[in-house]
Amino acid sequence: MAKEFPKTYSPSDIEDKWRNVWQKNNIYAASEKSDKKPYSILMPPPNITGMLHFGHVLNNSLQDVYIRHKRMHGYEACWFPGYDHAGIATQARVEKELKNQGTNRHELGREKFLEQVWKWKDMYGGIILQQLRQLGISCDWDRLLFTLEEGASKAVQDVFIRLFDEGLIYKGKRIINWSPLSLTALSDEEVEFREVQEHLYTLRYKYVGTDEYLCVATVRPETIFGDVAIAVNPNDDRFKDKIGKKVLVPIINKEIEIIADDYADPKFGTGCVKITPAHDPNDFEVGLRHNLPMPNAINPDATLNELAGEFQGMERFAARKAVLKKLKELDLIEKIENYTHNVGFSQRGGEAVEPYLSDQWFVSMKPLAEPALKAVQDGEIRFYPNHWVKTFEHWMTGIRDWCISRQLWWGHRIPVYYAPDGRFTAARDEAEACKKMNLPEGTPLTQDPDVLDTWFSSWLWPMTTMNWLADGKTEDNEILSKFLPTDLMVTAPDIIFFWVARMIMATLKFRGQIPFKDVYFTSLIRDGEGRKLSKSLGNSPDPLNVIQRYGTDAVRFTMLYLSPLGQDVRMDVNVETQDIPSMELGRNFANKIWNAGRFLIMKRDMILENDGNHPLPLLTKEGKEEAVIPANAGIPLSVETGDSCMHTNDSKDMDSCIRRNDMKFSNSDKWILSRFHHTIERIETSLTQYKVNDYSKILYDFIWRDFCDWYIEILKVEINNCSDVNEQIAHINFAIEIYGGILSLLHPVMPFISEEIWHIINNFDEDTSLSLQKFPEAITDHVNSDTEIRFELLQNVVEEIRKLRAQANIQPNIKLPVSLSIKENDLLKFFEGESELVAVLAKCSAVNITEQAEKPAISLNSVVREVEIFVETGGTIDIDKERERLQKELERLERNISGTNAKLGNEKFVANAKPEIVDFERKKLIDLGSALVKVKENLAGLG
């Protein structure tokens, strides 16, 4: 029995079914033993604390398009999934729960605390993966990797030891981003800079032994207890005679020297800068250049320490107020000014980050950066869009050493062991450490308490996903040989340095290979007002709710449709309802596809039931048919006679190629066949160039306009004109065959609906999948530009006749004679052959086609390229009312043209307005002029 084609498309039921079927049948599992050409993608691992957002939707939809497309092209396509342990975020989440329980990690101890984190991970860490599965993504889930699991941890450990032994990992004092809330260092990407309104305080530093003073400006008076010098610019004539003299730090009266350094900007503040090396990265560099002491005046929890004297123990911002009060009492404030500047805040905790001098572990990056930079500059790794290469070059040429230590417990513990005499080394265990330090076996050692930056495991992602060093020793295996380098990395540009660059460095360093060939940088997603989607703005709806409302395929398609390469994505967001009306585009498209398939299958069955004598019902405006006939036993997708003209590579004559049951197919069949193969060519070009929104728009235009709005309507006319059932069946099967090809083209971006309809029209069981079928290939012999040009002209002529009728308010049930004047002989013959089709589609009582048509006395007239159109209105319209209407329209257009001309003639407007606004006005003027010409022509046609 044939499968029933339901009247309405229900996304949730279909999606749940196929998601479970795909998982049960494990159809996306790849094999490194396959002889097929490999194609691989690495999933950027989401954090275990993360929840699905539209960045995930866009990123993973893009990856899925490529992995499905290549799989259908016969590649051994492997998409490596995984998730990240997210050190700071996860530990903070668990510590918050412990606090609610009245305890903390220190009371539990390290081992018990980590047990709690693993329990939390097992309970909640997989939520983001389940949410990603909702998108229908076709990963090889058997290869799922967690960055903290044993295999990955062994690779991380080994890499640390190798770099340590080479001298590329070292321990040193540096200014780092410090989180007073999490009590750990932060990576640069975990710091979010915001513009803050504060004050610039000009303080009086008295010269030693006098009442004279030097005015020094600072934003942070609470750090004066760590001052070690005052810097002035050596070229600043105001202070040349002051260099080498000493001043007293306010309140504590500590003597410090005035030094000369280019860092001091004569134009900022007073031109004098207090140098506090432990609490400012620029001051730290000055301190290194001048060999200055670097006292730390602030504790890890952001309270002031013993150097602050009476202010010891105060929180830094409370201390600022207290210090200012004391300075006022001592008359040591020259002035206070408003000051706006950027301040770093922790993305996790939200508190202001403290620049902090601390002992940390670092990776020396310059030796690793040079080969990575060369790989991108030489084009071995390609960036899309290409302008990110310049950004990459700028960062890599000025690269700074990477602080990799974090003062946490959750993460990869640093494999460094300290001996009782203070020596230390990196090793896999204490026994190896003793051996490396020539200590007796069993000497008590202490392991470094810190863990590694989460990115230290992520930069090995191209290798650890493929089991590199998973056992601590095996560096080569079949997976690496098959799938590395991977073909595509899809990621956000804000982590180009922190992840993309580091993956290139690590993979080149340890494998001598690039990690991926192409990098696609996704766009920033904004709302209709241009604001970045953000929970705080209330303009970032939950994607799962949106998916529930519109369907996964609709959301996937719309996201890609709205995402041009290198440009921000704009989506309308209804903040009140947390809805995204833009998704109507994808939902309407899915309904259009569904209704078209249902129409074709029902018509096929209807033809069989009624011996071909039953006329085909028309589709409504929404694409739903007026008559509902339940689907029953179907017939094969294509009849036994003749080879498929969609997939043949035979260069035989087109007429014989598209023959079914000894019946030649029409010009419209040749046209849709040409459009189909032309569409395949354009799709392949777009995907190769990573213009995924072009791919979606090409699909949309072909399916909606060419196939549904035109070909199916033409098909109904031609089937009704067929003389027997065999001809009707041949026509409908050819249309279904084209439709089947459409489903294949559609599958990478809309996998659920295409899979469901493909099974219905073929009556397949669930053991097979469209995912595993061959992607249609473009056959050049089937692309006929002349046919496409002529049919496009036919479409334009029909649309122009419809437009003329609509403008004249002619009722749809009134058919009028139409004359077409066509001078070019071949085109004239083409329209003569399609005159009946034009008559039906444009509601004409007759269509007269001549080389030089005589203009009727009363008619609506227009010209479409080489074709003159005359719609004879006779007595169907009130001439006087129509003339009055057209005259008013003419006057309105002339007023608008005059106003637009005046605006564009205003030099001030053209110079000051945004370019897009000026371009809009110019285009509007052209459109108004075209409309005016047509109104004048119609007025003339009324006599």
PDB file of N, CA, C and O in Angstrom, residues 824-859:
ATOM      1  N   GLU A 824      10.415  39.103 -34.112  1.00  0.00           N
ATOM      2  CA  GLU A 824      11.452  38.082 -34.284  1.00  0.00           C
ATOM      3  C   GLU A 824      10.803  36.739 -34.583  1.00  0.00           C
ATOM      4  O   GLU A 824       9.936  36.265 -33.839  1.00  0.00           O
ATOM      5  N   ASN A 825      11.214  36.101 -35.683  1.00  0.00           N
ATOM      6  CA  ASN A 825      10.492  34.949 -36.220  1.00  0.00           C
ATOM      7  C   ASN A 825      10.493  33.746 -35.279  1.00  0.00           C
ATOM      8  O   ASN A 825       9.438  33.148 -35.030  1.00  0.00           O
ATOM      9  N   ASP A 826      11.654  33.363 -34.742  1.00  0.00           N
ATOM     10  CA  ASP A 826      11.715  32.184 -33.865  1.00  0.00           C
ATOM     11  C   ASP A 826      10.893  32.402 -32.599  1.00  0.00           C
ATOM     12  O   ASP A 826      10.214  31.488 -32.116  1.00  0.00           O
ATOM     13  N   LEU A 827      10.949  33.624 -32.079  1.00  0.00           N
ATOM     14  CA  LEU A 827      10.181  33.939 -30.877  1.00  0.00           C
ATOM     15  C   LEU A 827       8.682  33.915 -31.182  1.00  0.00           C
ATOM     16  O   LEU A 827       7.876  33.439 -30.374  1.00  0.00           O
ATOM     17  N   LEU A 828       8.336  34.404 -32.347  1.00  0.00           N
ATOM     18  CA  LEU A 828       6.929  34.378 -32.759  1.00  0.00           C
ATOM     19  C   LEU A 828       6.418  32.941 -32.814  1.00  0.00           C
ATOM     20  O   LEU A 828       5.319  32.631 -32.333  1.00  0.00           O
ATOM     21  N   LYS A 829       7.207  32.048 -33.400  1.00  0.00           N
ATOM     22  CA  LYS A 829       6.806  30.638 -33.500  1.00  0.00           C
ATOM     23  C   LYS A 829       6.672  30.008 -32.110  1.00  0.00           C
ATOM     24  O   LYS A 829       5.769  29.196 -31.860  1.00  0.00           O
ATOM     25  N   PHE A 830       7.597  30.382 -31.210  1.00  0.00           N
ATOM     26  CA  PHE A 830       7.521  29.851 -29.844  1.00  0.00           C
ATOM     27  C   PHE A 830       6.204  30.252 -29.183  1.00  0.00           C
ATOM     28  O   PHE A 830       5.509  29.415 -28.593  1.00  0.00           O
ATOM     29  N   PHE A 831       5.841  31.522 -29.267  1.00  0.00           N
ATOM     30  CA  PHE A 831       4.605  31.991 -28.641  1.00  0.00           C
ATOM     31  C   PHE A 831       3.374  31.412 -29.334  1.00  0.00           C
ATOM     32  O   PHE A 831       2.363  31.148 -28.680  1.00  0.00           O
ATOM     33  N   GLU A 832       3.466  31.177 -30.651  1.00  0.00           N
ATOM     34  CA  GLU A 832       2.339  30.539 -31.340  1.00  0.00           C
ATOM     35  C   GLU A 832       2.109  29.140 -30.780  1.00  0.00           C
ATOM     36  O   GLU A 832       0.961  28.718 -30.584  1.00  0.00           O
ATOM     37  N   GLY A 833       3.212  28.444 -30.499  1.00  0.00           N
ATOM     38  CA  GLY A 833       3.087  27.103 -29.941  1.00  0.00           C
ATOM     39  C   GLY A 833       2.577  27.091 -28.514  1.00  0.00           C
ATOM     40  O   GLY A 833       2.052  26.077 -28.042  1.00  0.00           O
ATOM     41  N   GLU A 834       2.735  28.206 -27.809  1.00  0.00           N
ATOM     42  CA  GLU A 834       2.308  28.279 -26.420  1.00  0.00           C
ATOM     43  C   GLU A 834       1.109  29.207 -26.231  1.00  0.00           C
ATOM     44  O   GLU A 834       0.816  29.620 -25.104  1.00  0.00           O
ATOM     45  N   SER A 835       0.407  29.527 -27.307  1.00  0.00           N
ATOM     46  CA  SER A 835      -0.703  30.486 -27.214  1.00  0.00           C
ATOM     47  C   SER A 835      -1.819  29.989 -26.297  1.00  0.00           C
ATOM     48  O   SER A 835      -2.407  30.768 -25.537  1.00  0.00           O
ATOM     49  N   GLU A 836      -2.093  28.684 -26.345  1.00  0.00           N
ATOM     50  CA  GLU A 836      -3.148  28.142 -25.487  1.00  0.00           C
ATOM     51  C   GLU A 836      -2.745  28.241 -24.018  1.00  0.00           C
ATOM     52  O   GLU A 836      -3.571  28.548 -23.152  1.00  0.00           O
ATOM     53  N   LEU A 837      -1.462  28.028 -23.743  1.00  0.00           N
ATOM     54  CA  LEU A 837      -0.961  28.134 -22.372  1.00  0.00           C
ATOM     55  C   LEU A 837      -1.089  29.574 -21.874  1.00  0.00           C
ATOM     56  O   LEU A 837      -1.545  29.819 -20.751  1.00  0.00           O
ATOM     57  N   VAL A 838      -0.705  30.533 -22.700  1.00  0.00           N
ATOM     58  CA  VAL A 838      -0.842  31.940 -22.335  1.00  0.00           C
ATOM     59  C   VAL A 838      -2.301  32.277 -22.066  1.00  0.00           C
ATOM     60  O   VAL A 838      -2.636  32.984 -21.108  1.00  0.00           O
ATOM     61  N   ALA A 839      -3.177  31.754 -22.918  1.00  0.00           N
ATOM     62  CA  ALA A 839      -4.601  32.039 -22.775  1.00  0.00           C
ATOM     63  C   ALA A 839      -5.137  31.561 -21.433  1.00  0.00           C
ATOM     64  O   ALA A 839      -5.885  32.274 -20.755  1.00  0.00           O
ATOM     65  N   VAL A 840      -4.741  30.345 -21.022  1.00  0.00           N
ATOM     66  CA  VAL A 840      -5.241  29.792 -19.759  1.00  0.00           C
ATOM     67  C   VAL A 840      -4.650  30.547 -18.566  1.00  0.00           C
ATOM     68  O   VAL A 840      -5.358  30.935 -17.636  1.00  0.00           O
ATOM     69  N   LEU A 841      -3.330  30.774 -18.592  1.00  0.00           N
ATOM     70  CA  LEU A 841      -2.659  31.383 -17.453  1.00  0.00           C
ATOM     71  C   LEU A 841      -3.010  32.862 -17.283  1.00  0.00           C
ATOM     72  O   LEU A 841      -3.014  33.373 -16.162  1.00  0.00           O
ATOM     73  N   ALA A 842      -3.298  33.551 -18.406  1.00  0.00           N
ATOM     74  CA  ALA A 842      -3.583  34.985 -18.334  1.00  0.00           C
ATOM     75  C   ALA A 842      -5.066  35.292 -18.486  1.00  0.00           C
ATOM     76  O   ALA A 842      -5.439  36.463 -18.623  1.00  0.00           O
ATOM     77  N   LYS A 843      -5.916  34.240 -18.464  1.00  0.00           N
ATOM     78  CA  LYS A 843      -7.376  34.399 -18.552  1.00  0.00           C
ATOM     79  C   LYS A 843      -7.776  35.189 -19.811  1.00  0.00           C
ATOM     80  O   LYS A 843      -8.444  36.221 -19.740  1.00  0.00           O
ATOM     81  N   CYS A 844      -7.317  34.664 -20.966  1.00  0.00           N
ATOM     82  CA  CYS A 844      -7.623  35.294 -22.246  1.00  0.00           C
ATOM     83  C   CYS A 844      -8.699  34.472 -22.979  1.00  0.00           C
ATOM     84  O   CYS A 844      -8.630  33.240 -23.006  1.00  0.00           O
ATOM     85  N   SER A 845      -9.649  35.165 -23.578  1.00  0.00           N
ATOM     86  CA  SER A 845     -10.640  34.455 -24.406  1.00  0.00           C
ATOM     87  C   SER A 845      -9.999  33.989 -25.694  1.00  0.00           C
ATOM     88  O   SER A 845     -10.425  32.990 -26.297  1.00  0.00           O
ATOM     89  N   ALA A 846      -9.001  34.700 -26.146  1.00  0.00           N
ATOM     90  CA  ALA A 846      -8.237  34.312 -27.331  1.00  0.00           C
ATOM     91  C   ALA A 846      -6.913  35.043 -27.296  1.00  0.00           C
ATOM     92  O   ALA A 846      -6.801  36.132 -26.719  1.00  0.00           O
ATOM     93  N   VAL A 847      -5.893  34.441 -27.914  1.00  0.00           N
ATOM     94  CA  VAL A 847      -4.586  35.077 -28.009  1.00  0.00           C
ATOM     95  C   VAL A 847      -4.195  35.129 -29.479  1.00  0.00           C
ATOM     96  O   VAL A 847      -4.012  34.093 -30.124  1.00  0.00           O
ATOM     97  N   ASN A 848      -4.104  36.346 -30.010  1.00  0.00           N
ATOM     98  CA  ASN A 848      -3.758  36.551 -31.409  1.00  0.00           C
ATOM     99  C   ASN A 848      -2.295  36.965 -31.472  1.00  0.00           C
ATOM    100  O   ASN A 848      -1.906  37.978 -30.896  1.00  0.00           O
ATOM    101  N   ILE A 849      -1.485  36.179 -32.175  1.00  0.00           N
ATOM    102  CA  ILE A 849      -0.052  36.432 -32.242  1.00  0.00           C
ATOM    103  C   ILE A 849       0.330  36.694 -33.687  1.00  0.00           C
ATOM    104  O   ILE A 849       0.145  35.849 -34.559  1.00  0.00           O
ATOM    105  N   THR A 850       0.852  37.890 -33.923  1.00  0.00           N
ATOM    106  CA  THR A 850       1.249  38.265 -35.278  1.00  0.00           C
ATOM    107  C   THR A 850       2.558  39.034 -35.222  1.00  0.00           C
ATOM    108  O   THR A 850       3.021  39.461 -34.170  1.00  0.00           O
ATOM    109  N   GLU A 851       3.132  39.196 -36.413  1.00  0.00           N
ATOM    110  CA  GLU A 851       4.382  39.949 -36.502  1.00  0.00           C
ATOM    111  C   GLU A 851       4.146  41.428 -36.255  1.00  0.00           C
ATOM    112  O   GLU A 851       4.991  42.121 -35.696  1.00  0.00           O
ATOM    113  N   GLN A 852       2.990  41.923 -36.680  1.00  0.00           N
ATOM    114  CA  GLN A 852       2.661  43.334 -36.492  1.00  0.00           C
ATOM    115  C   GLN A 852       1.177  43.426 -36.157  1.00  0.00           C
ATOM    116  O   GLN A 852       0.337  43.571 -37.047  1.00  0.00           O
ATOM    117  N   ALA A 853       0.831  43.314 -34.871  1.00  0.00           N
ATOM    118  CA  ALA A 853      -0.579  43.332 -34.480  1.00  0.00           C
ATOM    119  C   ALA A 853      -1.139  44.742 -34.610  1.00  0.00           C
ATOM    120  O   ALA A 853      -0.460  45.722 -34.305  1.00  0.00           O
ATOM    121  N   GLU A 854      -2.379  44.808 -35.062  1.00  0.00           N
ATOM    122  CA  GLU A 854      -3.052  46.099 -35.160  1.00  0.00           C
ATOM    123  C   GLU A 854      -3.597  46.472 -33.785  1.00  0.00           C
ATOM    124  O   GLU A 854      -4.278  45.692 -33.136  1.00  0.00           O
ATOM    125  N   LYS A 855      -3.307  47.703 -33.389  1.00  0.00           N
ATOM    126  CA  LYS A 855      -3.732  48.145 -32.072  1.00  0.00           C
ATOM    127  C   LYS A 855      -5.245  48.278 -32.024  1.00  0.00           C
ATOM    128  O   LYS A 855      -5.837  49.001 -32.837  1.00  0.00           O
ATOM    129  N   PRO A 856      -5.910  47.606 -31.058  1.00  0.00           N
ATOM    130  CA  PRO A 856      -7.372  47.717 -30.935  1.00  0.00           C
ATOM    131  C   PRO A 856      -7.777  49.135 -30.552  1.00  0.00           C
ATOM    132  O   PRO A 856      -6.978  49.895 -29.987  1.00  0.00           O
ATOM    133  N   ALA A 857      -9.015  49.458 -30.839  1.00  0.00           N
ATOM    134  CA  ALA A 857      -9.512  50.813 -30.562  1.00  0.00           C
ATOM    135  C   ALA A 857      -9.462  51.127 -29.081  1.00  0.00           C
ATOM    136  O   ALA A 857      -9.044  52.201 -28.667  1.00  0.00           O
ATOM    137  N   ILE A 858      -9.921  50.186 -28.260  1.00  0.00           N
ATOM    138  CA  ILE A 858      -9.897  50.376 -26.801  1.00  0.00           C
ATOM    139  C   ILE A 858      -9.135  49.200 -26.184  1.00  0.00           C
ATOM    140  O   ILE A 858      -9.589  48.055 -26.275  1.00  0.00           O
ATOM    141  N   SER A 859      -8.023  49.516 -25.573  1.00  0.00           N
ATOM    142  CA  SER A 859      -7.204  48.421 -25.032  1.00  0.00           C
ATOM    143  C   SER A 859      -6.265  48.930 -23.954  1.00  0.00           C
ATOM    144  O   SER A 859      -6.028  50.130 -23.826  1.00  0.00           O
TER     145      SER A 859
END
